[in-house]
mmCIF file with all atom_site columns, C-alpha atoms in Angstrom:
data_model
loop_
_atom_site.group_PDB
_atom_site.id
_atom_site.type_symbol
_atom_site.label_atom_id
_atom_site.label_alt_id
_atom_site.label_comp_id
_atom_site.label_asym_id
_atom_site.label_entity_id
_atom_site.label_seq_id
_atom_site.pdbx_PDB_ins_code
_atom_site.Cartn_x
_atom_site.Cartn_y
_atom_site.Cartn_z
_atom_site.occupancy
_atom_site.B_iso_or_equiv
_atom_site.pdbx_formal_charge
_atom_site.auth_seq_id
_atom_site.auth_comp_id
_atom_site.auth_asym_id
_atom_site.auth_atom_id
_atom_site.pdbx_PDB_model_num
ATOM 1  C CA . MET F 1 1  ? 120.632 -75.935 56.979 1.00 89.00 ? 1  MET F CA 1
ATOM 2  C CA . ALA F 1 2  ? 124.168 -75.329 55.186 1.00 91.00 ? 2  ALA F CA 1
ATOM 3  C CA . THR F 1 3  ? 123.990 -78.482 54.112 1.00 94.00 ? 3  THR F CA 1
ATOM 4  C CA . TYR F 1 4  ? 121.197 -78.175 52.324 1.00 95.00 ? 4  TYR F CA 1
ATOM 5  C CA . ILE F 1 5  ? 122.291 -74.672 50.954 1.00 95.00 ? 5  ILE F CA 1
ATOM 6  C CA . VAL F 1 6  ? 124.670 -76.955 49.397 1.00 95.00 ? 6  VAL F CA 1
ATOM 7  C CA . ARG F 1 7  ? 123.192 -79.389 48.419 1.00 95.00 ? 7  ARG F CA 1
ATOM 8  C CA . ARG F 1 8  ? 121.407 -77.484 46.569 1.00 95.00 ? 8  ARG F CA 1
ATOM 9  C CA . LEU F 1 9  ? 123.902 -75.883 44.450 1.00 94.00 ? 9  LEU F CA 1
ATOM 10 C CA . LEU F 1 10 ? 125.463 -79.466 44.006 1.00 95.00 ? 10 LEU F CA 1
ATOM 11 C CA . VAL F 1 11 ? 122.736 -80.823 42.211 1.00 96.00 ? 11 VAL F CA 1
ATOM 12 C CA . ALA F 1 12 ? 121.941 -77.434 40.555 1.00 96.00 ? 12 ALA F CA 1
ATOM 13 C CA . VAL F 1 13 ? 125.138 -78.348 38.589 1.00 93.00 ? 13 VAL F CA 1
ATOM 14 C CA . PRO F 1 14 ? 124.161 -80.352 36.517 1.00 94.00 ? 14 PRO F CA 1
ATOM 15 C CA . ILE F 1 15 ? 120.712 -79.554 36.323 1.00 96.00 ? 15 ILE F CA 1
ATOM 16 C CA . PHE F 1 16 ? 122.120 -76.485 34.455 1.00 91.00 ? 16 PHE F CA 1
ATOM 17 C CA . PHE F 1 17 ? 124.825 -78.557 31.856 1.00 92.00 ? 17 PHE F CA 1
ATOM 18 C CA . GLY F 1 18 ? 122.019 -80.344 31.163 1.00 95.00 ? 18 GLY F CA 1
ATOM 19 C CA . ILE F 1 19 ? 119.615 -77.427 30.275 1.00 94.00 ? 19 ILE F CA 1
ATOM 20 C CA . THR F 1 20 ? 122.171 -75.466 28.484 1.00 91.00 ? 20 THR F CA 1
ATOM 21 C CA . VAL F 1 21 ? 123.147 -79.026 26.431 1.00 94.00 ? 21 VAL F CA 1
ATOM 22 C CA . ILE F 1 22 ? 119.578 -79.036 25.638 1.00 95.00 ? 22 ILE F CA 1
ATOM 23 C CA . VAL F 1 23 ? 119.100 -76.018 24.893 1.00 89.00 ? 23 VAL F CA 1
ATOM 24 C CA . PHE F 1 24 ? 122.500 -75.365 22.479 1.00 89.00 ? 24 PHE F CA 1
ATOM 25 C CA . LEU F 1 25 ? 120.930 -79.109 20.605 1.00 92.00 ? 25 LEU F CA 1
ATOM 26 C CA . LEU F 1 26 ? 117.419 -77.377 19.608 1.00 92.00 ? 26 LEU F CA 1
ATOM 27 C CA . LEU F 1 27 ? 119.121 -74.818 18.544 1.00 85.00 ? 27 LEU F CA 1
ATOM 28 C CA . ALA F 1 28 ? 122.243 -77.015 16.687 1.00 86.00 ? 28 ALA F CA 1
ATOM 29 C CA . LEU F 1 29 ? 119.693 -79.510 14.800 1.00 88.00 ? 29 LEU F CA 1
ATOM 30 C CA . ALA F 1 30 ? 117.008 -76.825 14.264 1.00 88.00 ? 30 ALA F CA 1
ATOM 31 C CA . PRO F 1 31 ? 115.407 -76.825 10.434 1.00 88.00 ? 31 PRO F CA 1
ATOM 32 C CA . GLY F 1 32 ? 116.942 -74.322 8.133  1.00 81.00 ? 32 GLY F CA 1
ATOM 33 C CA . ASP F 1 33 ? 120.620 -72.328 7.414  1.00 80.00 ? 33 ASP F CA 1
ATOM 34 C CA . PRO F 1 34 ? 121.535 -70.086 9.870  1.00 79.00 ? 34 PRO F CA 1
ATOM 35 C CA . VAL F 1 35 ? 123.784 -68.849 7.370  1.00 80.00 ? 35 VAL F CA 1
ATOM 36 C CA . SER F 1 36 ? 120.417 -67.343 5.608  1.00 77.00 ? 36 SER F CA 1
ATOM 37 C CA . ALA F 1 37 ? 119.554 -65.649 8.241  1.00 72.00 ? 37 ALA F CA 1
ATOM 38 C CA . PHE F 1 38 ? 123.080 -63.274 8.719  1.00 72.00 ? 38 PHE F CA 1
ATOM 39 C CA . ILE F 1 39 ? 122.740 -62.871 3.712  1.00 74.00 ? 39 ILE F CA 1
ATOM 40 C CA . ARG F 1 40 ? 120.015 -60.001 3.313  1.00 72.00 ? 40 ARG F CA 1
ATOM 41 C CA . PRO F 1 41 ? 117.666 -61.370 0.688  1.00 69.00 ? 41 PRO F CA 1
ATOM 42 C CA . GLU F 1 42 ? 118.380 -58.598 -1.390 1.00 72.00 ? 42 GLU F CA 1
ATOM 43 C CA . LEU F 1 43 ? 122.038 -59.204 -1.848 1.00 71.00 ? 43 LEU F CA 1
ATOM 44 C CA . ARG F 1 44 ? 123.409 -61.898 -4.241 1.00 72.00 ? 44 ARG F CA 1
ATOM 45 C CA . THR F 1 45 ? 125.964 -63.917 -2.569 1.00 72.00 ? 45 THR F CA 1
ATOM 46 C CA . ASN F 1 46 ? 128.978 -66.460 -3.408 1.00 77.00 ? 46 ASN F CA 1
ATOM 47 C CA . GLU F 1 47 ? 130.532 -69.166 -2.033 1.00 80.00 ? 47 GLU F CA 1
ATOM 48 C CA . ALA F 1 48 ? 132.801 -67.460 -0.759 1.00 84.00 ? 48 ALA F CA 1
ATOM 49 C CA . MET F 1 49 ? 131.133 -64.833 0.998  1.00 82.00 ? 49 MET F CA 1
ATOM 50 C CA . ARG F 1 50 ? 129.090 -68.240 2.205  1.00 83.00 ? 50 ARG F CA 1
ATOM 51 C CA . ALA F 1 51 ? 132.383 -69.674 3.910  1.00 87.00 ? 51 ALA F CA 1
ATOM 52 C CA . ALA F 1 52 ? 133.286 -66.448 4.868  1.00 86.00 ? 52 ALA F CA 1
ATOM 53 C CA . ILE F 1 53 ? 130.092 -66.383 7.211  1.00 83.00 ? 53 ILE F CA 1
ATOM 54 C CA . ILE F 1 54 ? 130.603 -70.104 8.429  1.00 87.00 ? 54 ILE F CA 1
ATOM 55 C CA . ALA F 1 55 ? 134.194 -69.370 9.276  1.00 89.00 ? 55 ALA F CA 1
ATOM 56 C CA . ARG F 1 56 ? 133.422 -66.042 11.484 1.00 85.00 ? 56 ARG F CA 1
ATOM 57 C CA . TYR F 1 57 ? 130.668 -67.805 13.531 1.00 83.00 ? 57 TYR F CA 1
ATOM 58 C CA . GLY F 1 58 ? 132.125 -71.002 14.001 1.00 86.00 ? 58 GLY F CA 1
ATOM 59 C CA . LEU F 1 59 ? 129.878 -73.253 11.834 1.00 88.00 ? 59 LEU F CA 1
ATOM 60 C CA . ASP F 1 60 ? 132.898 -75.444 10.520 1.00 90.00 ? 60 ASP F CA 1
ATOM 61 C CA . GLN F 1 61 ? 134.063 -76.823 13.593 1.00 93.00 ? 61 GLN F CA 1
ATOM 62 C CA . PRO F 1 62 ? 132.550 -80.176 14.992 1.00 94.00 ? 62 PRO F CA 1
ATOM 63 C CA . LEU F 1 63 ? 129.095 -79.908 17.895 1.00 93.00 ? 63 LEU F CA 1
ATOM 64 C CA . PRO F 1 64 ? 131.518 -80.318 20.540 1.00 94.00 ? 64 PRO F CA 1
ATOM 65 C CA . ILE F 1 65 ? 133.829 -77.559 20.648 1.00 95.00 ? 65 ILE F CA 1
ATOM 66 C CA . ARG F 1 66 ? 130.687 -74.334 19.210 1.00 92.00 ? 66 ARG F CA 1
ATOM 67 C CA . TYR F 1 67 ? 129.411 -75.717 22.828 1.00 93.00 ? 67 TYR F CA 1
ATOM 68 C CA . VAL F 1 68 ? 131.855 -74.881 24.622 1.00 93.00 ? 68 VAL F CA 1
ATOM 69 C CA . HIS F 1 69 ? 132.459 -71.943 22.374 1.00 91.00 ? 69 HIS F CA 1
ATOM 70 C CA . TRP F 1 70 ? 128.822 -71.199 23.012 1.00 87.00 ? 70 TRP F CA 1
ATOM 71 C CA . LEU F 1 71 ? 128.581 -71.591 26.705 1.00 89.00 ? 71 LEU F CA 1
ATOM 72 C CA . ALA F 1 72 ? 132.136 -70.386 27.215 1.00 90.00 ? 72 ALA F CA 1
ATOM 73 C CA . GLU F 1 73 ? 130.500 -66.967 25.352 1.00 85.00 ? 73 GLU F CA 1
ATOM 74 C CA . ALA F 1 74 ? 126.856 -66.364 26.958 1.00 84.00 ? 74 ALA F CA 1
ATOM 75 C CA . VAL F 1 75 ? 128.708 -67.126 30.966 1.00 85.00 ? 75 VAL F CA 1
ATOM 76 C CA . GLN F 1 76 ? 130.461 -64.514 29.981 1.00 85.00 ? 76 GLN F CA 1
ATOM 77 C CA . GLY F 1 77 ? 126.976 -62.521 29.038 1.00 81.00 ? 77 GLY F CA 1
ATOM 78 C CA . ASN F 1 78 ? 127.555 -63.508 25.421 1.00 80.00 ? 78 ASN F CA 1
ATOM 79 C CA . LEU F 1 79 ? 124.677 -63.961 23.881 1.00 76.00 ? 79 LEU F CA 1
ATOM 80 C CA . GLY F 1 80 ? 124.466 -64.575 19.643 1.00 74.00 ? 80 GLY F CA 1
ATOM 81 C CA . TYR F 1 81 ? 124.113 -62.377 17.435 1.00 69.00 ? 81 TYR F CA 1
ATOM 82 C CA . LYS F 1 82 ? 120.695 -60.662 16.345 1.00 67.00 ? 82 LYS F CA 1
ATOM 83 C CA . ALA F 1 83 ? 119.118 -62.546 13.028 1.00 61.00 ? 83 ALA F CA 1
ATOM 84 C CA . GLY F 1 84 ? 119.351 -60.009 9.659  1.00 56.00 ? 84 GLY F CA 1
ATOM 85 C CA . GLY F 1 85 ? 121.018 -57.310 12.335 1.00 55.00 ? 85 GLY F CA 1
ATOM 86 C CA . VAL F 1 86 ? 124.636 -57.583 10.536 1.00 58.00 ? 86 VAL F CA 1
ATOM 87 C CA . GLY F 1 87 ? 126.550 -59.330 13.731 1.00 61.00 ? 87 GLY F CA 1
ATOM 88 C CA . LEU F 1 88 ? 124.987 -56.499 15.645 1.00 67.00 ? 88 LEU F CA 1
ATOM 89 C CA . PRO F 1 89 ? 125.504 -58.843 19.227 1.00 69.00 ? 89 PRO F CA 1
ATOM 90 C CA . VAL F 1 90 ? 121.917 -60.142 21.067 1.00 69.00 ? 90 VAL F CA 1
ATOM 91 C CA . LEU F 1 91 ? 123.087 -57.283 24.316 1.00 67.00 ? 91 LEU F CA 1
ATOM 92 C CA . ASP F 1 92 ? 123.198 -53.868 22.542 1.00 63.00 ? 92 ASP F CA 1
ATOM 93 C CA . THR F 1 93 ? 119.367 -54.325 20.948 1.00 51.00 ? 93 THR F CA 1
ATOM 94 C CA . VAL F 1 94 ? 117.756 -54.805 23.553 1.00 49.00 ? 94 VAL F CA 1
ATOM 95 C CA . GLN F 1 95 ? 116.693 -51.362 25.570 1.00 51.00 ? 95 GLN F CA 1
#
């Protein structure tokens, strides 16, 4: 019985990483600009403001580095930021 559980856990690890890669790639390659979700339409934006948001959320990093950072944050419970919520974490908005 113990070997069965250990085998199932060993199989679960690559499946977990496969699912996280698929989810990350789907989110990263989705159409649209993720920066526009953080900027309210009534505000006039300039390139300096957009560059600051891109740097703050690490969108200027290569995709593999962004994946490792995203996975490390997700494992710690940080699931990202609410779009349009001025940088509010997702878990703070869920009641």
